[in-house]
Amino acid sequence: MITTLPAALDRARLLVAPALREAVANLAPEVRLPAEYALGWVDRDGRPVEAGSGKHVRAALALVSARAAGVDEAVGLPGAVAMEIVHNFSLLHDDVIDNDRERRHRATVWAAFGVGHAITTGDALAILAMQVILDQGGPYAREAASLLTASTARMIAGETADIEFETRDDVTLDDALEMSAGKTAALLDCAASLGAVLAGADSDLVAALGRYGYHLGLSFQAVDDLLGIWGRPEVTGKPVWSDLRQQKKTIPIVAALEAANGQADTLRGLLADSRSSEASAARAAELIEGCGGREVTEQLANEHLATALAALDGADLDPGVAAELDEIARFVVERQQ
Amino acid sequence: MITTLPAALDRARLLVAPALREAVANLAPEVRLPAEYALGWVDRDGRPVEAGSGKHVRAALALVSARAAGVDEAVGLPGAVAMEIVHNFSLLHDDVIDNDRERRHRATVWAAFGVGHAITTGDALAILAMQVILDQGGPYAREAASLLTASTARMIAGETADIEFETRDDVTLDDALEMSAGKTAALLDCAASLGAVLAGADSDLVAALGRYGYHLGLSFQAVDDLLGIWGRPEVTGKPVWSDLRQQKKTIPIVAALEAANGQADTLRGLLADSRSSEASAARAAELIEGCGGREVTEQLANEHLATALAALDGADLDPGVAAELDEIARFVVERQQ
């Protein structure tokens, strides 16, 4: 399928880029280079490049969130910048934890600069996100910072569960969904409501936007899990079968294990062998699909998309804003990468 | 020399302990165990123990800082709790970065729980510190959170410089002092002024307390650097010669290299060999002392102690508060561990 980039994402990139550069310029010189590298602005020697820097989904949500509250999207800008920074913080540390050497078709920060620098640069970004909100967030900065810290804490818990699950054999589909709720949905929940919080919106609107973001996040993660098995490396920028090789307990894998019955042990064996064998990973992917893991995950992605969109129904949004949130949601779930 | 524990440190431990436990109870279950382990409350299986958990210098400073502003020290309590949490966050990540297997006579968090858990638990603590301030900091929470984030950012920059210096041969004494200013002084600066900020004190008092904390931090780090070479492992809880073996560019080492003249190459060779040879580390320590590295560092520790105490002179402090800050400062610099 062909998906056009929603205008909100394009606008977010243009609006956020200069503000993000300004924020990152405040980083101490010791961590600025790896941070700018992570953001796709420079190569490892600091020479300007234009590498991919993500799709700015979180930033776009924060901006549209402010508009949902009836104010100019500039009010949501510190939130948009903070979301991009927190997202990149989590990628930096995740890549160290998962030992991933490649992201967005380039060496990851630890692979390029060493583990120590990747850890401290991630730390610096996590702190910078809070600083942006506290210093530029206007009259509702404290509330916004509270939301951001609580959401970041949930994300970190989800990432920790992700690590734990790699060595556990008893992960259920519910566990995997809860992990996704932390790892991904918490931050989209935050992004979709942060702009409204910065605008001082009432709590009903904030809650509706948060629900939209939360279910969109679950949908997003389900799609990500599909791409982690069946995505093409040249599109995803990650090595083939990466989730299988890393013993990840993603939604399709866990769903297949739960449904596999007599074939569960075969699948477990193939997954274990995937660590070192590409052929086993290919066979595991086939078996996961055969056991319905792919279909269940596609279904979950669609269901949570529907729930996300339904959350907006009672929120009395400006039609233009509602259309943009709708468009972003569909784009996220229909993306090929 | 024998040093008695200042009453302020003892009081801080008693006052902060329950508040710290309450804050840590808010952590997600995934990261709570390694966090409680890091704080010395439980063993790696979660069984209660009473392991060392540091001297609570930062917490004590935050509490006395509130009293310096003329309010009850309870006003400084969220600051004291946050300081302890940030300090422990930095230790968790530092131990991963430095590959240190032991701290406070126990396995470090990464050695006990794995690198992934040490990274995410550290992340969770960094965020928790902000949450404590934002949620419990009262009317000046935003200002206090801004101070905490700015100080944490300086600390992270110092830690990054510390890593960088390990592979650099051209580190000057000024570089080493600037690194200490970030790595240690920034957080003591924050601790000593945070209570006053939470109390809404005027900026002159906040600045004077910050200067006291900053120079105390430089003094503290100089002493730490001395202990990193000449401290007894049974007292410091770290392996013998750890700073030498890790190619750290601490103050005594860099001061000795600058003063070594004809012997600089010999010292460089011994330091390089210290990585694998205890005998070379012992000889390096002797040569560092012979070149005046120990004396220069002791002098710096004393000078910054004097500057710290002088910073309080014009601040018109309650004599009891001034006496406590004086006592804490002397304890920090005269400690044997």
XYZ file of C-alpha atoms in Angstrom:
674
model
C 0.000 0.000 0.000
C 1.120 3.564 -0.542
C 0.827 6.000 2.313
C 1.341 9.751 1.971
C 2.994 11.587 4.834
C 0.288 13.445 6.763
C 0.648 17.208 6.563
C 0.860 17.382 10.372
C 4.068 15.310 10.343
C 5.589 17.471 7.657
C 4.660 20.633 9.535
C 5.979 19.187 12.798
C 9.344 18.466 11.218
C 9.634 22.042 9.953
C 8.472 23.637 13.180
C 10.342 21.375 15.579
C 13.669 21.211 13.736
C 14.932 24.703 14.700
C 13.584 24.468 18.264
C 15.183 21.058 18.692
C 18.519 22.378 17.444
C 18.286 25.264 19.882
C 17.587 22.879 22.774
C 20.406 20.522 21.814
C 22.793 23.480 21.556
C 22.328 23.815 25.326
C 23.857 20.394 25.918
C 27.334 20.331 27.393
C 30.013 20.027 24.669
C 30.933 16.559 26.005
C 27.611 15.042 24.934
C 26.570 17.315 22.073
C 28.306 15.431 19.246
C 26.815 11.981 20.012
C 23.414 13.624 20.567
C 23.541 15.401 17.200
C 24.723 12.170 15.616
C 21.772 10.312 17.156
C 19.408 12.914 15.756
C 20.800 12.363 12.271
C 22.320 15.827 11.888
C 26.036 14.997 11.737
C 28.340 12.068 11.070
C 30.594 10.733 13.805
C 33.186 13.414 13.121
C 30.649 16.200 13.427
C 30.298 16.899 9.697
C 26.736 17.882 8.744
C 24.705 15.136 7.093
C 21.063 14.562 6.466
C 20.457 11.121 7.833
C 16.999 9.907 8.713
C 15.790 11.222 12.023
C 12.475 9.494 12.446
C 9.010 10.533 11.433
C 8.302 13.048 14.222
C 5.047 11.316 15.148
C 5.402 12.273 18.806
C 6.229 15.882 17.997
C 3.279 16.133 15.611
C 0.957 14.756 18.270
C 2.135 17.304 20.843
C 1.524 20.149 18.399
C -1.918 18.978 17.295
C -2.702 18.388 20.988
C -2.238 22.097 21.667
C -4.522 22.936 18.749
C -7.087 20.504 20.136
C -7.156 22.745 23.211
C -7.944 25.732 21.011
C -4.564 27.457 21.107
C -1.828 27.971 18.574
C 0.366 24.930 18.077
C 3.379 26.979 19.156
C 2.124 26.499 22.729
C 2.763 22.791 22.281
C 6.236 23.317 20.827
C 8.225 22.740 24.062
C 6.221 19.544 24.437
C 7.000 18.496 20.877
C 10.702 19.149 21.376
C 10.706 17.288 24.697
C 8.946 14.274 23.160
C 11.522 13.991 20.380
C 14.320 14.238 22.933
C 12.845 11.624 25.288
C 12.236 9.296 22.353
C 15.855 9.585 21.271
C 17.061 9.082 24.850
C 15.189 5.784 24.945
C 16.612 4.669 21.590
C 20.168 5.386 22.730
C 19.841 3.295 25.865
C 17.795 0.569 24.150
C 20.491 0.081 21.558
C 23.099 -0.394 24.286
C 20.852 -2.813 26.160
C 19.901 -4.791 23.049
C 23.431 -4.692 21.684
C 22.016 -3.318 18.407
C 24.737 -2.029 16.117
C 22.493 -0.396 13.532
C 19.567 2.041 13.516
C 18.131 4.143 10.709
C 20.746 2.613 8.385
C 23.665 3.911 10.478
C 25.868 2.686 13.318
C 24.114 3.184 16.658
C 25.587 5.700 19.108
C 27.333 3.075 21.252
C 28.748 1.413 18.144
C 30.064 4.773 16.927
C 31.131 6.419 20.212
C 31.358 3.624 22.815
C 28.996 2.387 25.499
C 29.998 4.998 28.065
C 29.184 7.898 25.785
C 25.898 6.313 24.713
C 24.843 5.971 28.353
C 25.766 9.510 29.381
C 24.370 11.044 26.186
C 21.079 9.238 26.814
C 21.097 10.517 30.381
C 21.778 14.041 29.170
C 18.865 13.854 26.721
C 16.467 12.580 29.399
C 17.385 15.542 31.581
C 17.285 17.993 28.666
C 13.685 17.038 27.892
C 12.680 18.031 31.437
C 14.657 21.270 31.156
C 12.891 22.237 27.931
C 9.489 21.822 29.569
C 10.459 23.519 32.832
C 12.170 26.469 31.174
C 9.869 27.076 28.192
C 6.595 25.451 29.190
C 4.839 28.624 30.330
C 2.312 28.711 33.175
C 1.522 24.982 33.031
C 5.145 23.840 32.937
C 4.999 22.050 36.263
C 1.937 20.017 35.335
C 3.459 19.211 31.946
C 6.756 18.185 33.537
C 4.863 15.909 35.948
C 3.099 14.252 33.033
C 6.370 13.832 31.160
C 8.200 12.313 34.144
C 5.354 9.897 34.927
C 5.167 8.796 31.284
C 8.927 8.409 31.015
C 8.872 6.267 34.160
C 6.246 4.007 32.564
C 8.329 3.766 29.403
C 11.416 2.755 31.375
C 9.399 0.069 33.184
C 8.237 -1.281 29.816
C 11.791 -1.363 28.513
C 12.876 -3.230 31.614
C 10.108 -5.802 31.116
C 11.316 -6.167 27.528
C 14.785 -7.151 28.798
C 13.395 -9.484 31.439
C 11.137 -11.276 28.953
C 14.096 -12.278 26.765
C 15.131 -14.842 29.355
C 11.614 -15.898 30.403
C 9.648 -18.743 28.877
C 6.284 -18.020 30.494
C 5.421 -14.633 28.977
C 1.712 -14.404 28.154
C 0.038 -12.253 25.518
C -1.242 -10.055 28.345
C 2.318 -9.612 29.598
C 3.461 -8.688 26.092
C 0.644 -6.167 25.731
C 1.409 -4.645 29.117
C 5.026 -4.349 28.108
C 3.964 -2.560 24.899
C 1.726 -0.298 26.936
C 4.780 0.828 28.869
C 7.400 0.742 26.171
C 5.433 2.600 23.510
C 1.906 3.590 24.498
C 2.939 5.612 27.575
C 4.954 8.022 25.467
C 2.303 8.436 22.744
C -0.288 8.942 25.491
C 1.972 11.694 26.818
C 2.607 13.226 23.382
C -1.081 13.375 22.514
C -2.024 15.087 25.778
C 1.072 17.187 26.504
C 0.160 20.036 24.179
C -3.267 20.304 25.777
C -1.692 20.293 29.263
C 0.671 23.095 28.215
C -2.421 24.972 27.010
C -4.161 24.536 30.367
C -6.962 22.436 28.854
C -9.602 20.852 31.065
C -8.985 17.348 32.337
C -11.662 15.677 30.189
C -10.008 16.803 26.987
C -6.567 15.854 28.302
C -7.881 12.401 29.212
C -9.533 11.851 25.808
C -6.376 12.851 23.959
C -4.352 10.638 26.269
C -6.610 7.651 25.545
C -6.247 8.294 21.824
C -2.461 8.363 22.181
C -2.386 5.315 24.411
C -4.344 3.080 22.036
C -2.511 4.508 19.064
C 0.674 3.497 20.877
C -0.551 -0.067 21.312
C -1.482 -0.163 17.641
C 1.881 1.337 16.712
C 3.756 -1.274 18.743
C 1.759 -4.122 17.200
C 2.769 -2.850 13.741
C 6.353 -2.489 14.930
C 6.290 -6.082 16.116
C 5.036 -7.193 12.706
C 7.843 -5.264 11.021
C 10.331 -6.761 13.503
C 9.626 -10.131 11.845
C 8.257 -9.467 8.375
C 9.589 -5.964 7.650
C 12.183 -5.596 4.913
C 15.591 -4.588 6.343
C 16.163 -2.025 3.593
C 12.989 -0.287 4.766
C 13.183 -0.774 8.540
C 16.912 -0.049 8.759
C 17.331 -2.998 11.105
C 18.940 -6.385 10.434
C 16.604 -9.116 9.168
C 14.804 -11.183 11.850
C 16.224 -8.951 14.568
C 13.379 -9.572 17.037
C 13.605 -13.334 16.558
C 17.353 -13.419 16.916
C 17.224 -11.385 20.129
C 14.681 -13.697 21.757
C 12.238 -10.802 22.050
C 8.788 -11.672 23.352
C 6.851 -9.510 20.923
C 3.107 -9.787 20.372
C 3.131 -12.094 17.289
C 5.685 -14.409 18.884
C 3.845 -14.727 22.182
C 0.456 -15.017 20.444
C 1.835 -17.833 18.281
C 3.337 -19.630 21.274
C -0.014 -19.443 23.078
C -1.870 -20.825 20.044
C 0.739 -23.339 18.923
C -0.388 -26.259 21.099
C 1.434 -29.333 19.771
C 3.869 -27.157 17.823
C 4.872 -24.953 20.747
C 8.047 -26.893 21.477
C 9.045 -26.849 17.814
C 8.567 -23.090 17.749
C 10.521 -22.641 20.988
C 13.369 -24.668 19.498
C 13.371 -22.635 16.284
C 13.330 -19.374 18.263
C 16.261 -20.519 20.393
C 18.177 -21.503 17.243
C 17.348 -18.151 15.620
C 20.053 -16.599 17.762
C 22.676 -18.106 15.465
C 20.806 -19.444 12.438
C 19.077 -17.383 9.779
C 17.366 -20.505 8.412
C 15.794 -21.211 11.812
C 14.630 -17.601 12.041
C 12.978 -17.939 8.623
C 11.275 -21.162 9.684
C 10.225 -19.606 13.005
C 8.633 -16.690 11.125
C 6.698 -19.137 8.953
C 5.513 -21.112 11.936
C 4.500 -17.947 13.809
C 2.387 -16.979 10.822
C 1.001 -20.512 10.539
C -0.069 -20.415 14.196
C -1.930 -17.151 13.627
C 0.592 -14.849 15.351
C 0.623 -12.487 12.406
C -3.143 -12.336 12.080
C -3.749 -11.792 15.805
C -1.259 -8.948 15.800
C -2.795 -7.322 12.733
C -6.164 -7.602 14.421
C -4.848 -6.001 17.610
C -3.325 -3.185 15.572
C -6.678 -2.526 13.926
C -8.688 -2.813 17.138
C -6.498 -0.371 19.014
C -6.586 2.013 16.065
C -10.388 1.923 16.234
C -10.331 2.465 20.012
C -7.921 5.372 19.583
C -10.206 7.054 17.066
C -13.303 6.372 19.176
C -11.653 8.112 22.145
C -11.849 11.367 20.204
C -15.552 11.069 19.440
C -16.867 12.647 22.618
C -14.150 15.277 22.833
C -15.882 17.974 20.808
C -12.815 18.708 18.703
C -12.446 21.215 15.930
C -13.102 19.179 12.743
C -9.748 20.093 11.238
C -7.935 18.894 14.369
C -9.966 15.692 14.491
C -9.160 15.009 10.838
C -5.438 15.466 11.489
C -5.435 13.130 14.489
C -7.314 10.620 12.366
C -4.809 10.945 9.553
C -1.785 10.596 11.857
C -3.282 7.495 13.445
C -3.954 5.793 10.116
C -0.509 6.683 8.854
C 1.164 5.209 11.915
C -0.692 1.933 11.593
C -0.439 1.645 7.823
C 3.213 2.586 7.547
C 5.522 0.116 5.872
C 8.493 1.051 8.010
C 42.674 10.992 62.558
C 39.323 10.235 64.146
C 36.229 11.988 62.835
C 32.848 11.877 64.541
C 29.784 11.778 62.341
C 28.229 15.260 62.363
C 24.794 15.330 63.996
C 23.309 16.737 60.770
C 24.292 13.581 58.876
C 22.824 11.358 61.529
C 19.605 13.371 61.557
C 19.444 13.366 57.763
C 19.685 9.595 57.692
C 16.792 9.247 60.138
C 14.604 11.840 58.456
C 15.323 10.874 54.871
C 15.139 7.091 55.246
C 11.325 6.792 55.457
C 10.720 9.463 52.796
C 13.204 7.772 50.501
C 11.502 4.412 50.992
C 8.166 6.010 50.190
C 9.538 7.532 46.986
C 11.194 4.292 45.883
C 7.935 2.408 46.534
C 6.515 4.437 43.629
C 8.963 2.873 41.203
C 7.561 0.328 38.775
C 7.999 -3.240 40.074
C 10.422 -3.961 37.211
C 13.072 -1.608 38.574
C 12.279 -1.560 42.288
C 14.425 -4.527 43.320
C 17.672 -3.320 41.738
C 16.958 0.180 43.091
C 16.457 -1.103 46.631
C 19.560 -3.237 46.238
C 21.533 -0.175 45.146
C 20.328 1.716 48.200
C 21.603 -1.070 50.450
C 18.177 -2.153 51.709
C 17.916 -5.661 50.251
C 20.128 -8.391 48.838
C 19.818 -9.453 45.207
C 16.893 -11.731 46.048
C 14.982 -8.964 47.803
C 15.688 -10.105 51.361
C 16.128 -7.184 53.768
C 19.717 -6.374 54.704
C 21.465 -3.409 56.186
C 24.279 -2.758 53.798
C 26.069 0.566 53.678
C 24.118 3.210 51.844
C 26.477 6.129 51.893
C 26.830 8.979 54.319
C 23.859 11.092 53.231
C 26.018 14.180 52.824
C 23.847 15.504 49.994
C 20.628 14.899 51.911
C 22.009 16.589 55.013
C 23.029 19.608 52.966
C 19.552 19.943 51.455
C 17.959 19.849 54.908
C 20.362 22.330 56.489
C 19.894 24.481 53.389
C 16.191 24.824 54.202
C 17.044 25.791 57.779
C 19.497 28.345 56.449
C 16.475 29.986 54.797
C 14.724 30.162 58.160
C 12.199 27.358 57.661
C 11.796 23.905 59.122
C 14.089 21.339 57.559
C 11.031 19.345 56.478
C 10.631 21.903 53.668
C 13.944 20.674 52.313
C 12.980 17.006 52.591
C 11.865 16.483 48.949
C 15.177 18.036 47.976
C 17.091 15.731 50.313
C 15.299 12.675 48.921
C 15.869 13.809 45.334
C 19.576 14.371 45.977
C 20.031 10.864 47.350
C 18.183 9.437 44.360
C 20.175 11.404 41.770
C 23.405 10.446 43.501
C 22.479 6.765 43.324
C 21.424 7.105 39.686
C 24.878 8.417 38.871
C 26.595 5.604 40.766
C 24.578 2.946 38.912
C 25.519 4.291 35.499
C 29.110 5.072 36.493
C 29.648 1.499 37.594
C 28.456 0.224 34.213
C 30.637 2.727 32.365
C 33.727 2.045 34.493
C 33.096 -1.701 34.516
C 33.335 -1.601 38.336
C 32.179 -4.845 39.930
C 32.194 -3.684 43.530
C 30.831 -0.733 45.518
C 30.259 -0.342 49.244
C 31.678 -3.861 49.722
C 29.010 -5.471 47.502
C 28.539 -6.419 43.870
C 27.474 -3.400 41.834
C 23.986 -3.390 40.320
C 25.142 -4.395 36.832
C 27.266 -7.183 38.290
C 24.272 -8.453 40.291
C 21.402 -7.821 37.822
C 23.018 -7.325 34.405
C 23.902 -4.224 32.398
C 20.397 -3.742 30.975
C 18.776 -3.567 34.380
C 21.488 -1.272 35.714
C 20.889 1.151 32.841
C 17.091 1.210 33.137
C 17.163 1.329 36.942
C 19.508 4.293 36.762
C 17.174 5.941 34.248
C 14.206 5.283 36.518
C 16.005 6.866 39.476
C 16.934 9.971 37.472
C 13.283 10.440 36.555
C 12.072 9.634 40.081
C 14.204 12.420 41.532
C 12.418 14.915 39.276
C 9.048 13.452 40.204
C 9.736 13.828 43.920
C 10.528 17.516 43.482
C 7.639 18.215 41.109
C 5.054 16.360 43.189
C 6.145 17.291 46.706
C 8.181 20.424 46.275
C 5.446 22.885 47.197
C 5.144 26.357 45.677
C 8.768 26.521 44.524
C 8.799 23.083 42.916
C 9.363 24.357 39.395
C 12.338 26.481 40.366
C 13.758 23.604 42.392
C 13.248 21.155 39.531
C 15.021 23.562 37.163
C 17.970 23.741 39.541
C 18.060 19.961 39.862
C 17.928 19.350 36.101
C 20.629 21.946 35.383
C 22.886 20.452 38.066
C 22.272 16.906 36.881
C 23.169 17.997 33.350
C 26.468 19.413 34.643
C 27.146 16.178 36.519
C 26.541 14.099 33.397
C 28.912 16.326 31.419
C 31.569 15.797 34.102
C 31.097 12.050 33.988
C 31.441 12.123 30.222
C 34.685 14.096 30.496
C 35.877 11.474 32.984
C 35.381 8.736 30.359
C 36.992 10.798 27.605
C 40.057 11.561 29.703
C 40.868 7.865 30.146
C 42.023 7.697 26.549
C 43.592 11.152 26.389
C 47.232 11.919 27.154
C 46.983 15.706 27.192
C 44.683 16.294 30.182
C 45.796 19.328 32.185
C 45.216 20.015 35.880
C 42.657 22.626 34.827
C 40.835 19.984 32.765
C 40.821 17.617 35.741
C 39.484 20.335 38.036
C 36.766 21.252 35.555
C 35.799 17.597 35.317
C 35.564 17.453 39.145
C 33.481 20.596 39.099
C 30.957 18.797 36.929
C 31.213 15.294 38.299
C 30.975 16.212 41.976
C 30.749 19.918 42.719
C 27.612 20.517 40.621
C 25.576 18.135 42.751
C 26.862 19.446 46.100
C 26.221 22.970 44.858
C 22.664 21.851 44.107
C 22.237 20.047 47.456
C 23.435 23.009 49.472
C 21.092 25.447 47.736
C 18.085 23.238 46.958
C 16.523 23.438 50.427
C 16.726 27.222 50.314
C 15.142 27.265 46.834
C 12.292 25.080 48.094
C 11.877 27.591 50.929
C 11.641 30.484 48.483
C 14.813 32.115 49.825
C 16.262 35.206 48.168
C 18.816 34.721 45.432
C 21.785 36.034 47.448
C 21.353 33.348 50.088
C 20.820 30.670 47.428
C 23.991 31.801 45.654
C 26.078 31.814 48.865
C 24.903 28.323 49.799
C 25.565 27.160 46.239
C 29.130 28.525 46.365
C 29.684 26.747 49.672
C 28.433 23.477 48.131
C 30.436 23.955 44.959
C 33.771 24.450 46.677
C 32.957 21.741 49.180
C 32.380 19.492 46.158
C 35.780 20.328 44.705
C 37.348 19.640 48.092
C 35.373 16.405 48.383
C 36.527 15.226 44.958
C 40.156 16.030 45.733
C 39.883 13.844 48.854
C 38.165 11.146 46.808
C 41.006 11.252 44.320
C 43.506 10.821 47.169
C 41.539 7.830 48.462
C 41.362 6.423 44.920
C 45.120 5.946 45.130
C 46.058 5.822 48.812
C 42.793 4.761 50.441
C 42.632 1.350 52.064
C 40.278 -0.980 50.128
C 38.717 -2.302 53.346
C 37.673 1.262 54.119
C 36.814 2.583 50.642
C 35.005 -0.568 49.526
C 36.791 -0.363 46.170
C 39.612 -2.531 44.807
C 43.136 -1.313 45.532
C 44.638 1.179 42.999
C 41.336 1.313 41.138
C 41.868 4.826 39.745
C 45.347 3.933 38.506
C 44.256 0.704 36.924
C 41.394 2.419 35.103
C 43.645 5.070 33.596
C 41.632 7.775 35.356
C 42.944 11.308 35.042
C 42.351 12.319 38.648
C 43.831 15.422 40.242
C 46.914 13.829 41.884
C 47.769 11.896 38.725
C 47.478 14.884 36.413
C 49.255 17.168 38.887
C 52.125 14.671 39.088
C 52.337 14.339 35.309
C 52.517 18.119 34.970
C 55.283 18.365 37.583
C 57.182 15.209 36.618
C 59.420 16.766 33.935
C 62.106 14.176 33.170
C 60.115 11.454 34.895
C 56.840 12.038 33.010
C 57.495 9.239 30.528
C 58.388 6.805 33.323
C 55.143 7.706 35.110
C 53.120 7.338 31.903
C 54.639 3.903 31.369
C 53.870 2.820 34.935
C 50.287 4.082 34.625
C 49.781 2.184 31.382
C 51.189 -0.960 33.005
C 48.927 -0.477 36.055
C 46.071 -1.806 33.982
C 47.448 -5.314 34.446
C 50.191 -5.069 37.068
C 49.719 -4.349 40.749
C 53.453 -3.792 41.161
C 53.398 -1.054 38.510
C 50.407 0.570 40.214
C 52.294 0.596 43.513
C 55.330 2.160 41.852
C 53.110 4.674 40.030
C 51.564 5.707 43.347
C 55.040 6.239 44.827
C 56.174 8.292 41.866
C 52.978 10.385 41.942
C 53.698 11.173 45.579
C 57.363 11.853 44.783
C 56.359 14.340 42.096
C 54.125 16.216 44.528
C 50.759 14.952 43.222
C 49.602 13.996 46.689
C 50.654 17.272 48.279
C 49.116 19.435 45.554
C 45.822 17.556 45.915
C 45.817 17.880 49.709
C 46.457 21.561 49.278
C 43.597 21.914 46.806
C 41.285 20.058 49.193
C 42.184 22.469 51.978
C 41.943 25.574 49.815
C 38.505 24.700 48.514
C 37.356 23.867 52.039
C 38.451 27.339 53.109
C 36.685 28.937 50.117
C 33.526 26.961 50.908
C 33.492 28.193 54.489
C 34.282 31.755 53.437
C 31.262 31.721 51.116
C 29.039 31.500 54.180
C 30.604 34.475 55.922
C 28.513 37.184 54.336
C 25.287 35.152 54.336
C 24.032 36.239 57.757
C 23.206 32.669 58.798
C 21.759 31.525 62.088
C 24.843 30.544 64.141
C 23.551 26.990 64.675
C 23.091 26.498 60.934
C 26.494 27.981 60.184
C 28.100 25.650 62.719
C 26.447 22.625 61.120
C 27.541 23.566 57.613
C 31.026 24.073 58.991
C 30.962 20.682 60.677
C 29.685 18.865 57.581
C 32.348 20.481 55.433
C 35.186 19.503 57.772
C 33.842 15.979 58.052
C 33.688 15.555 54.287
C 37.254 16.685 53.810
C 38.710 14.871 56.805
C 36.901 11.565 56.215
C 39.014 8.480 55.839
C 36.653 6.808 53.420
